[in-house]
Amino acid sequence: MRTPFVVGNWKLNKTISEALALVTELKNQLGAVKGVAVGVAPTFVALNSVAKRLEGSSIATCSQDCFWENTGAFTGEVSAPMLADAGATWAIVGHSERRQFFGDTNESVGKKARAALAGGLGAIVCVGEMLAERDAGRTLDVVDAQLAGGLDGIDGAVAAQRVVIAYEPVWAIGTGRTATPAQAQEVHAHIRKRLVEKFGQATAQAVRIQYGGSVKPSNAEALMAEADIDGALVGGASLEAADFVAIVKAARPG
Ligand code: PEP
């Protein structure tokens, strides 16, 4: 059985004091939640404060990105060892907004994933097609290329413990338009098949595959009921404690 993992991606939102207010509510409300792993991904500048506030809870602090070099002349970047030092335990890599606006490619996402793992973090590797790609019947090809790049050079034993895939159809991110549970499950099952081919059955069954794209309290339960949907990467609805808590509770098995 895979423990579902629900992560709130706060994107470019929340000052440090706003982040602390939200995370304090989450700590109070989710402190006793069982059967589901939870994480939040604040901005880099709020990450250390959030991690400190979450000490003593099981809620993980995640970064929204991670550079592939550890140190050096890379103005504006933040490395995996620095993120770990600040209190992060997971890094999101390859989010569609990074691919769309900041030039991340399948190859660079793989470099970031390997760097996150080498730095002791878990890696949440995001994949997902754009609307035109879905309409052209290319969804699975696009996801295959993103998986091949994002997982390149990653060892199965490491993947089983510390790699999560987030399937996020780009047309569903921040649009209010969610993939139906059946649409999502079709792609999740395909990803699982690719994981079996790459890592073998045991590892493929251990890797969690999150769904992301306009997940809300009203649609979370139906999505999580699908066999290969193991939690969620939540954007907009993670900015309000009540909505995020409801989504986390919907992800609990049984
Ligand atoms: C995301 O940012 O990963 C995301 C899925 O956003 P939203 O939930 O707002 O669609």
PDB file of N, CA and C and ligand atoms in Angstrom, residues 9 11 95 97 168 172-176 212-215 233-237, ligand 1:
ATOM      1  N   ASN A   9       1.387  23.523  -3.190  1.00  0.00           N
ATOM      2  CA  ASN A   9       2.375  24.355  -3.894  1.00  0.00           C
ATOM      3  C   ASN A   9       1.884  25.796  -3.822  1.00  0.00           C
ATOM      4  N   LYS A  11       3.313  28.475  -4.768  1.00  0.00           N
ATOM      5  CA  LYS A  11       3.781  29.329  -5.881  1.00  0.00           C
ATOM      6  C   LYS A  11       4.272  30.673  -5.335  1.00  0.00           C
ATOM      7  N   HIS A  95       7.979  21.690 -12.600  1.00  0.00           N
ATOM      8  CA  HIS A  95       6.608  22.197 -12.630  1.00  0.00           C
ATOM      9  C   HIS A  95       6.357  22.865 -13.978  1.00  0.00           C
ATOM     10  N   GLU A  97       4.969  25.501 -14.809  1.00  0.00           N
ATOM     11  CA  GLU A  97       5.264  26.944 -14.870  1.00  0.00           C
ATOM     12  C   GLU A  97       6.760  27.184 -15.020  1.00  0.00           C
ATOM     13  N   GLU A 168       0.385  16.465 -13.931  1.00  0.00           N
ATOM     14  CA  GLU A 168      -0.380  17.705 -13.920  1.00  0.00           C
ATOM     15  C   GLU A 168      -0.652  18.154 -15.353  1.00  0.00           C
ATOM     16  N   ALA A 172      -5.235  21.936 -16.953  1.00  0.00           N
ATOM     17  CA  ALA A 172      -6.046  21.861 -15.728  1.00  0.00           C
ATOM     18  C   ALA A 172      -5.442  22.677 -14.589  1.00  0.00           C
ATOM     19  N   ILE A 173      -4.268  23.258 -14.805  1.00  0.00           N
ATOM     20  CA  ILE A 173      -3.593  23.970 -13.710  1.00  0.00           C
ATOM     21  C   ILE A 173      -4.107  25.402 -13.625  1.00  0.00           C
ATOM     22  N   GLY A 174      -4.723  25.714 -12.495  1.00  0.00           N
ATOM     23  CA  GLY A 174      -5.187  27.082 -12.246  1.00  0.00           C
ATOM     24  C   GLY A 174      -6.331  27.515 -13.143  1.00  0.00           C
ATOM     25  N   THR A 175      -6.961  26.562 -13.831  1.00  0.00           N
ATOM     26  CA  THR A 175      -8.016  26.911 -14.779  1.00  0.00           C
ATOM     27  C   THR A 175      -9.403  26.588 -14.241  1.00  0.00           C
ATOM     28  N   GLY A 176      -9.452  25.818 -13.152  1.00  0.00           N
ATOM     29  CA  GLY A 176     -10.747  25.372 -12.648  1.00  0.00           C
ATOM     30  C   GLY A 176     -11.251  24.160 -13.424  1.00  0.00           C
ATOM     31  N   GLY A 212      -2.296  16.589 -10.146  1.00  0.00           N
ATOM     32  CA  GLY A 212      -2.414  18.026  -9.896  1.00  0.00           C
ATOM     33  C   GLY A 212      -3.139  18.711 -11.041  1.00  0.00           C
ATOM     34  N   GLY A 213      -3.939  19.698 -10.696  1.00  0.00           N
ATOM     35  CA  GLY A 213      -4.689  20.447 -11.707  1.00  0.00           C
ATOM     36  C   GLY A 213      -6.073  20.740 -11.185  1.00  0.00           C
ATOM     37  N   SER A 214      -6.209  21.923 -10.537  1.00  0.00           N
ATOM     38  CA  SER A 214      -7.506  22.352 -10.003  1.00  0.00           C
ATOM     39  C   SER A 214      -8.133  21.330  -9.052  1.00  0.00           C
ATOM     40  N   VAL A 215      -7.300  20.714  -8.219  1.00  0.00           N
ATOM     41  CA  VAL A 215      -7.861  19.844  -7.170  1.00  0.00           C
ATOM     42  C   VAL A 215      -8.512  20.734  -6.115  1.00  0.00           C
ATOM     43  N   LEU A 233      -0.929  17.228  -5.897  1.00  0.00           N
ATOM     44  CA  LEU A 233      -0.149  18.461  -5.826  1.00  0.00           C
ATOM     45  C   LEU A 233      -1.173  19.573  -6.055  1.00  0.00           C
ATOM     46  N   VAL A 234      -1.331  20.406  -5.049  1.00  0.00           N
ATOM     47  CA  VAL A 234      -2.460  21.346  -5.009  1.00  0.00           C
ATOM     48  C   VAL A 234      -1.924  22.768  -5.071  1.00  0.00           C
ATOM     49  N   GLY A 235      -2.395  23.555  -6.016  1.00  0.00           N
ATOM     50  CA  GLY A 235      -1.978  24.951  -6.094  1.00  0.00           C
ATOM     51  C   GLY A 235      -2.955  25.847  -5.351  1.00  0.00           C
ATOM     52  N   GLY A 236      -3.872  26.456  -6.075  1.00  0.00           N
ATOM     53  CA  GLY A 236      -4.779  27.463  -5.525  1.00  0.00           C
ATOM     54  C   GLY A 236      -5.462  27.051  -4.233  1.00  0.00           C
ATOM     55  N   ALA A 237      -5.954  25.833  -4.187  1.00  0.00           N
ATOM     56  CA  ALA A 237      -6.723  25.402  -3.011  1.00  0.00           C
ATOM     57  C   ALA A 237      -5.830  25.104  -1.802  1.00  0.00           C
TER      58      ALA A 237
HETATM   59  C1  PEP B   1      -0.036  23.365  -9.276  1.00  0.00           C
HETATM   60  O1  PEP B   1       0.430  24.475  -9.187  1.00  0.00           O
HETATM   61  O2  PEP B   1       0.729  22.405  -9.220  1.00  0.00           O
HETATM   62  C2  PEP B   1      -1.462  23.206  -9.445  1.00  0.00           C
HETATM   63  C3  PEP B   1      -1.946  22.020  -9.673  1.00  0.00           C
HETATM   64  O3  PEP B   1      -2.250  24.353  -9.353  1.00  0.00           O
HETATM   65  P1  PEP B   1      -3.858  24.404  -9.194  1.00  0.00           P
HETATM   66  O4  PEP B   1      -4.241  23.429  -8.123  1.00  0.00           O
HETATM   67  O5  PEP B   1      -4.170  25.827  -8.822  1.00  0.00           O
HETATM   68  O6  PEP B   1      -4.447  24.009 -10.520  1.00  0.00           O
END
